[in-house]
C-alpha positions as a Markdown table, in Angstrom:
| # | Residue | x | y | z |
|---|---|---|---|---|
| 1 | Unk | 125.9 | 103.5 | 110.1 |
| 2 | Unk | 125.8 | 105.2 | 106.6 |
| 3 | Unk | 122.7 | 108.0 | 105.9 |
| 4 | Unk | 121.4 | 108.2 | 102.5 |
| 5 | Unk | 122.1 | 112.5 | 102.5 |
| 6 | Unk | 120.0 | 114.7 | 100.2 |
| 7 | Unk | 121.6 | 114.6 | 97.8 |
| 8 | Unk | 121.7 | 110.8 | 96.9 |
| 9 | Unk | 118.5 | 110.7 | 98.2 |
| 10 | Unk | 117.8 | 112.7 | 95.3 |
| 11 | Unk | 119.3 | 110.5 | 92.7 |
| 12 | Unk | 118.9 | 107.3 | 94.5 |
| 13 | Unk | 115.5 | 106.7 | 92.1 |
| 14 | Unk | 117.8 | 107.1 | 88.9 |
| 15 | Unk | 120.4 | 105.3 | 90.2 |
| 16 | Unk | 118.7 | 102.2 | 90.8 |
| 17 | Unk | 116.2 | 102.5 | 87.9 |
| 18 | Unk | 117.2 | 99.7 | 86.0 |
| 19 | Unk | 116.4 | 97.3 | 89.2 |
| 20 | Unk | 113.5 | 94.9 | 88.6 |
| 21 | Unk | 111.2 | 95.8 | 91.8 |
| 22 | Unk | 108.3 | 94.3 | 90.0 |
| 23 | Unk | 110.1 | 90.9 | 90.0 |
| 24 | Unk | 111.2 | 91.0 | 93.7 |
| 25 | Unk | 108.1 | 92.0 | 95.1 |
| 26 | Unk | 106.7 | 88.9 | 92.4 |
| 27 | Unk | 109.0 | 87.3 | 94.8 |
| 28 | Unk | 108.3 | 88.8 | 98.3 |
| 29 | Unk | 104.5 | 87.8 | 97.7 |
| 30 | Unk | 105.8 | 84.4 | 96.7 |
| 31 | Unk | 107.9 | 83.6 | 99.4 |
| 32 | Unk | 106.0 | 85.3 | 101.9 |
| 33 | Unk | 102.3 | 84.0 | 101.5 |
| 34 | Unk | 101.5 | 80.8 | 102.4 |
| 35 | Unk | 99.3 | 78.1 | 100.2 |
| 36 | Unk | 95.9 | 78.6 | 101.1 |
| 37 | Unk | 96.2 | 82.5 | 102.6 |
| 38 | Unk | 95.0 | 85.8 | 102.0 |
| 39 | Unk | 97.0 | 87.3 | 99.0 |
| 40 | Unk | 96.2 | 90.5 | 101.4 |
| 41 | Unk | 99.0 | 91.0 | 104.2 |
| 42 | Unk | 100.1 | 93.3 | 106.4 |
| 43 | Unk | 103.5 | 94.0 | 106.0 |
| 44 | Unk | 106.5 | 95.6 | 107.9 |
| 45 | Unk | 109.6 | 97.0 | 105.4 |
| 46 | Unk | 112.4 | 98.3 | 107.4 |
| 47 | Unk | 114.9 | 99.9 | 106.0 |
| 48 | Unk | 112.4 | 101.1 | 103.1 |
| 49 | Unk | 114.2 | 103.7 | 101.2 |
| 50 | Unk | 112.1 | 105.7 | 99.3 |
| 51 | Unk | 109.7 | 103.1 | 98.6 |
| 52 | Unk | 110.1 | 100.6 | 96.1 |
| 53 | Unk | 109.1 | 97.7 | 97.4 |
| 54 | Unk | 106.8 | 99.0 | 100.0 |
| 55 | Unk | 104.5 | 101.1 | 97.0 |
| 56 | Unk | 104.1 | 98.3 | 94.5 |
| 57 | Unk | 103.1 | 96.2 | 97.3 |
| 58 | Unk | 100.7 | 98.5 | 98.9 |
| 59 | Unk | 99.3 | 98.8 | 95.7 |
| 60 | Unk | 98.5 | 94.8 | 95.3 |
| 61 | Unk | 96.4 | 95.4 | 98.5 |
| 62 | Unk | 99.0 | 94.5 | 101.4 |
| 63 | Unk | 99.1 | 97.4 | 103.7 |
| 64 | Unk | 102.4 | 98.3 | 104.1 |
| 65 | Unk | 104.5 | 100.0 | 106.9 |
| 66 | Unk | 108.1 | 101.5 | 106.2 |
| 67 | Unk | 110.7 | 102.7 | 108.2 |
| 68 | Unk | 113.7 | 104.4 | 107.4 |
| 69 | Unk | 116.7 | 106.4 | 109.0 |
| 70 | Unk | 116.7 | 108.9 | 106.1 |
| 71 | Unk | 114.3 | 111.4 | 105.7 |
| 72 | Unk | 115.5 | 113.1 | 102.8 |
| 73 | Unk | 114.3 | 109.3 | 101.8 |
| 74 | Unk | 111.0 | 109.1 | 103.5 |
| 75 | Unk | 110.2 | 111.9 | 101.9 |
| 76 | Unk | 110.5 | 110.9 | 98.6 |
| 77 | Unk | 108.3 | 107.5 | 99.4 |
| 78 | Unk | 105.5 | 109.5 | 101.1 |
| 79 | Unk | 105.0 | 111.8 | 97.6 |
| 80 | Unk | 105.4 | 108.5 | 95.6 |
| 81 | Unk | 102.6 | 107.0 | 97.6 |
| 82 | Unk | 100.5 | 110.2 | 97.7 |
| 83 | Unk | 101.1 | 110.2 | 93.8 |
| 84 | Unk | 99.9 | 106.7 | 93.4 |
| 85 | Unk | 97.0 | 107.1 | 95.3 |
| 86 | Unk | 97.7 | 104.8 | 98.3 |
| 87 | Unk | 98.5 | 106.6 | 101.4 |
| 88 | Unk | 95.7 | 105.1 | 103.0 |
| 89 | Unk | 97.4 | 101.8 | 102.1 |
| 90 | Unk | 101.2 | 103.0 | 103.8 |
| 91 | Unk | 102.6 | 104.7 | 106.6 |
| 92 | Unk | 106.1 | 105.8 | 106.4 |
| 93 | Unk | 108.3 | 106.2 | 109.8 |
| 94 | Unk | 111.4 | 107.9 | 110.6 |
| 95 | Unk | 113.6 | 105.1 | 112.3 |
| 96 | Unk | 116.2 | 103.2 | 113.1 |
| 97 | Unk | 115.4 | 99.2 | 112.4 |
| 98 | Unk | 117.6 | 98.2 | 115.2 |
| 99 | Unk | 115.8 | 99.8 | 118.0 |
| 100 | Unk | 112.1 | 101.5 | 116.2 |
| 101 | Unk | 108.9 | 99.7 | 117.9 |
| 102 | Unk | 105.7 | 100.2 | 116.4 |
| 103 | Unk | 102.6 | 100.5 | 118.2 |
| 104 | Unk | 100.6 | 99.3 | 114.9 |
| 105 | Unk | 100.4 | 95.7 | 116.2 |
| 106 | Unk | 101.8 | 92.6 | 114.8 |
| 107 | Unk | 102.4 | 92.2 | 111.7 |
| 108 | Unk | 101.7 | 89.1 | 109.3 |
| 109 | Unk | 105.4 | 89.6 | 107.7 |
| 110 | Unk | 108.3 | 91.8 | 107.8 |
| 111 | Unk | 111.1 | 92.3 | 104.9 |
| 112 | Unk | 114.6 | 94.1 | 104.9 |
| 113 | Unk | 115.4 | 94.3 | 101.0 |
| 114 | Unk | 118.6 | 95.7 | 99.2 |
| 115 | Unk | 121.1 | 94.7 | 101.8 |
| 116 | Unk | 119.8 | 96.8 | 104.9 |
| 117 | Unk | 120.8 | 94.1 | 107.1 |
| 118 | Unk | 124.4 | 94.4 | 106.3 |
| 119 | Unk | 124.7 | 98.1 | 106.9 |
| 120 | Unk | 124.5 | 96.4 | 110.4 |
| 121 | Unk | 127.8 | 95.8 | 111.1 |
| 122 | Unk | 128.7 | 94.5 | 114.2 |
| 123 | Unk | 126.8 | 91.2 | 115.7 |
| 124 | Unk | 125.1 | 93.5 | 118.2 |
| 125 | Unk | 123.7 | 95.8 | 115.2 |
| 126 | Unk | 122.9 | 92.5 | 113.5 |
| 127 | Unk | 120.7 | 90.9 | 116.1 |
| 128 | Unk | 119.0 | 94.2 | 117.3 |
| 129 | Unk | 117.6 | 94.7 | 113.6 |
| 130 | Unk | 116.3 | 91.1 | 113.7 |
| 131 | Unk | 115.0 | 91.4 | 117.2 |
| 132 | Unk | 113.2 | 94.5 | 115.8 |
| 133 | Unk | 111.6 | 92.3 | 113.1 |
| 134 | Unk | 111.0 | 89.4 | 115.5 |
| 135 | Unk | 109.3 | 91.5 | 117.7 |
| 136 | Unk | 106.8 | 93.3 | 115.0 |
| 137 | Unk | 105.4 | 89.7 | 113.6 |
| 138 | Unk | 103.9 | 87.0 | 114.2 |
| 139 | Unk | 104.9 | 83.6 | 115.6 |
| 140 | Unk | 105.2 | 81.8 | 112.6 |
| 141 | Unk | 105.4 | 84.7 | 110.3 |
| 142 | Unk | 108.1 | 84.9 | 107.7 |
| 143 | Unk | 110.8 | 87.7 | 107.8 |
| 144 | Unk | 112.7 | 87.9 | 103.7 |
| 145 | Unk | 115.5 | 90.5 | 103.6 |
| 146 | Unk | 118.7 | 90.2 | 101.0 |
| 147 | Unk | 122.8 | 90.2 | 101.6 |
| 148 | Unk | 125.6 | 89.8 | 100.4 |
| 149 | Unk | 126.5 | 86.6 | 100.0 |
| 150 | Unk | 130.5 | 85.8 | 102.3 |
| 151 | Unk | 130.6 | 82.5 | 100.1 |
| 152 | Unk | 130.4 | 85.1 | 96.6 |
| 153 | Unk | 132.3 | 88.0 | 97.7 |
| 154 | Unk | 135.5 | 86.1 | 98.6 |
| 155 | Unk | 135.4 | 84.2 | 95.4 |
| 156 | Unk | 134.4 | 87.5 | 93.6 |
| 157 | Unk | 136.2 | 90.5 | 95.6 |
| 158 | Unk | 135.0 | 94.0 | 94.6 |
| 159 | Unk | 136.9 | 96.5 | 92.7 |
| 160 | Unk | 136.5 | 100.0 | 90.8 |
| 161 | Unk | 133.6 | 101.0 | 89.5 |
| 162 | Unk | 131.5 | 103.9 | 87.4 |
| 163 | Unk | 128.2 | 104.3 | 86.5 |
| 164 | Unk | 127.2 | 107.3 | 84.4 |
| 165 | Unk | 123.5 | 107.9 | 83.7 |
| 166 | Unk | 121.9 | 110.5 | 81.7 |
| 167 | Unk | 118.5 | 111.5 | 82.2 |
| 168 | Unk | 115.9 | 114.9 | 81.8 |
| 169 | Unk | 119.2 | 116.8 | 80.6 |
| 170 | Unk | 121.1 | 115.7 | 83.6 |
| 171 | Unk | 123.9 | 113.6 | 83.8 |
| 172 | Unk | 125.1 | 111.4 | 87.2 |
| 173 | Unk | 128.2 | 109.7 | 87.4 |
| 174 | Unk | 128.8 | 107.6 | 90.0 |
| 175 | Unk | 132.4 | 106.1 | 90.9 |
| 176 | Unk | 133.0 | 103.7 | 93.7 |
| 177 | Unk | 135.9 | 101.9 | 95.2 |
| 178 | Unk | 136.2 | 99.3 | 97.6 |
| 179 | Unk | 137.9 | 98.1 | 100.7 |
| 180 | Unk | 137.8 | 94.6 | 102.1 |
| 181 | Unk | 138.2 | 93.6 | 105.6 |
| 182 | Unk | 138.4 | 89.8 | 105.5 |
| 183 | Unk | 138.6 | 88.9 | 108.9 |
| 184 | Unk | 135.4 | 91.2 | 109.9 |
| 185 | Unk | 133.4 | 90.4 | 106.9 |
| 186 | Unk | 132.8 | 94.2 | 105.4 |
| 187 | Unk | 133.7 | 95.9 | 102.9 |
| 188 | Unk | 134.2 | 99.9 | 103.3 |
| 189 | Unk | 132.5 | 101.3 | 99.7 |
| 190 | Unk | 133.6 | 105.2 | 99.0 |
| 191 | Unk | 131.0 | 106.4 | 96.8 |
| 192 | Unk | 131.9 | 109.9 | 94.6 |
| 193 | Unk | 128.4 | 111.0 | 93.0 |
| 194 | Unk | 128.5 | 114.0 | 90.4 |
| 195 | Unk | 125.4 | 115.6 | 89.2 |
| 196 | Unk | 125.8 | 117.6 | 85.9 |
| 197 | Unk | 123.5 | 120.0 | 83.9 |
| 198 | Unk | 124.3 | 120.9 | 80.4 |
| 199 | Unk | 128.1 | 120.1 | 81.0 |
| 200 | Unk | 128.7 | 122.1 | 84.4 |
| 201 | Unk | 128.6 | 120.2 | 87.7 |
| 202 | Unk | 125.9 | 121.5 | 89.9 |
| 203 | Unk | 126.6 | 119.1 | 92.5 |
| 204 | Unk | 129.2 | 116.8 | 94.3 |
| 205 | Unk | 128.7 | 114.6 | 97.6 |
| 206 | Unk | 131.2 | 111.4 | 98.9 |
| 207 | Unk | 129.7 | 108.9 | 101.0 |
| 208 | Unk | 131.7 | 106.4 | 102.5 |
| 209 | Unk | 129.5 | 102.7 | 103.1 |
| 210 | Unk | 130.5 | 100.1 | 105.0 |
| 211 | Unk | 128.6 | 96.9 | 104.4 |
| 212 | Unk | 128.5 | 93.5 | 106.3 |
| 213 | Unk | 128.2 | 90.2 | 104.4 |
| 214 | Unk | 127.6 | 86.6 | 105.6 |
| 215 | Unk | 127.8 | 83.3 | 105.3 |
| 216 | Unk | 125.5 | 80.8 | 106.1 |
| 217 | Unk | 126.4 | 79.6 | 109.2 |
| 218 | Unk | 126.3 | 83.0 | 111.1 |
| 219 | Unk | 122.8 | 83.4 | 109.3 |
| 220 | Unk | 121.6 | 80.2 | 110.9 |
| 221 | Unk | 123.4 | 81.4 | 114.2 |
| 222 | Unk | 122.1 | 85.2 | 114.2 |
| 223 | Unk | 118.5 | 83.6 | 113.5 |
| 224 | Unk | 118.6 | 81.2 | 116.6 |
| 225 | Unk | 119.8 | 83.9 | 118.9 |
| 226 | Unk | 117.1 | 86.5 | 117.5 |
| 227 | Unk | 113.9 | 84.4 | 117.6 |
| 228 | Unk | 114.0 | 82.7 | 113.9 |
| 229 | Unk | 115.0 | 79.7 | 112.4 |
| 230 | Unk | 116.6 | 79.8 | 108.8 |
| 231 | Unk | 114.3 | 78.8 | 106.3 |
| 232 | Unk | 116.2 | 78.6 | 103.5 |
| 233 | Unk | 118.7 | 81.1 | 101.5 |
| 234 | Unk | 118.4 | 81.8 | 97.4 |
| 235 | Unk | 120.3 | 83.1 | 94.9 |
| 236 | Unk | 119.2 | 86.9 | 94.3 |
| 237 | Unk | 117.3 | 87.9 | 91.7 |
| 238 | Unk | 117.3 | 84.1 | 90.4 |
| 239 | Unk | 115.3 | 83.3 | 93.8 |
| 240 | Unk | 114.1 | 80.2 | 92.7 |
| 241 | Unk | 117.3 | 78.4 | 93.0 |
| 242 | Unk | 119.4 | 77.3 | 95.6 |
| 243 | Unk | 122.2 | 80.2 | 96.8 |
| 244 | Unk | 125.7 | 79.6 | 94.5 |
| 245 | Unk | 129.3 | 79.7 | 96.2 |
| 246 | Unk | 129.4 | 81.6 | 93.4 |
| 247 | Unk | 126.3 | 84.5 | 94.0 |
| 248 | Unk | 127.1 | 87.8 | 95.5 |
| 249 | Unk | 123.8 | 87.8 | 96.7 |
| 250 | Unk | 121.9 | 85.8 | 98.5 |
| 251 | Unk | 117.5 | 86.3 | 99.7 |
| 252 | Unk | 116.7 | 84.7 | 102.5 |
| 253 | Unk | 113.4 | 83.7 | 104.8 |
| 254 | Unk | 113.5 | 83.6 | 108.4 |
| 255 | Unk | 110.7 | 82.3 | 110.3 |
| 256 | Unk | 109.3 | 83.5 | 113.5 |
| 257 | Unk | 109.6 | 80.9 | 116.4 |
């Protein structure tokens, strides 16, 4: 399994800034709350990065806690909660979501956004990061995680890409390229990342990702074999539609039988 290393730790934030967290936790509450309940929750977010999700929400009044197999990460989530004043709302662990147990009790839901789930790549890795969710919640609670969608990715296979974003007098560029391995659903994503200060780079890291995606009938089978039934799967961000053959990405809500 891929680490997010210091170094795109560091940029991960600027990276991703254009990404609507607002919206998806919008989302989150709305999938996650039933009519009728508390709009307070308490909330498990594995895989949390450096807290995106997990900080908005605290700050609606859920209590939140995240795990995480990156410090370098973690790190950056716990200042972003001490900076916005609810660190008595979260609790940030150092983790891996297929085997972490909490001794925080159960939880009323438990999320697994920005395609954590299919940095599990085999079906063992799959079912142990559901199990872990399964076992942290509820019976009846609702666990809402995001993947790539198998039906979307075949009819849309990944190629080159650069992303160049200049910021504070620094300037990332990010190129990526992919691999597809058809018959074991994942795609093997090399990541070059370049950090540049007034025209001299300071910094340079590769990461290689390999990322799982799914279609729905190993959803519905993972879930059976973990504790859930399948709820229902969404197109990502336009959630409140029914998932495209056409979507790379897919939400979903488990619930917990």
């Amino acid at each position: 399994m891929s680490v997010f290393g210091k170094t795109y730790a560091g940029a991960y934030d600027s990276l991703y800034g254009e990404k609507d967290y607002a919206s998806e936790c919008d989302m989150i509450e709305a999938l996650m709350l039933r009519p009728g309940s508390s709009r307070a929750a308490k909330l498990l977010d594995l895989g949390c990065g450096t807290g995106n999700h997990a900080i908005p929400l605290a700050q609606r009044g859920h209590r939140v806690s995240g795990v995480d197999l990156s410090e370098a990460m973690l790190i950056q989530a716990r200042d972003k909660a001490s900076a916005a004043g609810i660190s008595a709302n979260t609790d940030f662990y150092l983790g891996d979501v297929r085997d972490i147990r909490l001794s925080a009790g159960k939880f009323d839901a438990a999320i697994m956004m920005f395609a954590v789930l299919g940095y599990q790549q085999t079906d063992d890795d799959v079912l142990a990061a559901l199990r872990t969710a399964r076992a942290h919640i509820t019976t009846g609670a609702p666990f809402i995680f995001d993947v790539w969608y198998g039906p979307g990715v075949m009819a849309d296979k990944p190629g080159p890409r650069e992303r160049i974003i200049e910021q504070d007098g620094e300037r990332i560029v990010r190129r990526t390229d992919s691999i597809l391995d058809e018959r074991n659903h994942l795609c093997t994503v090399r990541f070059n990342l370049e950090i540049w200060r007034h025209e001299k780079m300071i910094d340079q890291i590769r990461e290689e990702h390999r990322m799982r995606f799914f279609f729905p009938d190993e959803l519905e089978h993972f879930a059976e074999k973990s504790g859930f039934s399948l709820v229902t799967l969404r197109n990502f961000p336009a959630w409140t539609e029914v998932v495209s053959p056409y979507a790379w990405n897919t939400v979903g809500v488990l619930r917990a039988i």
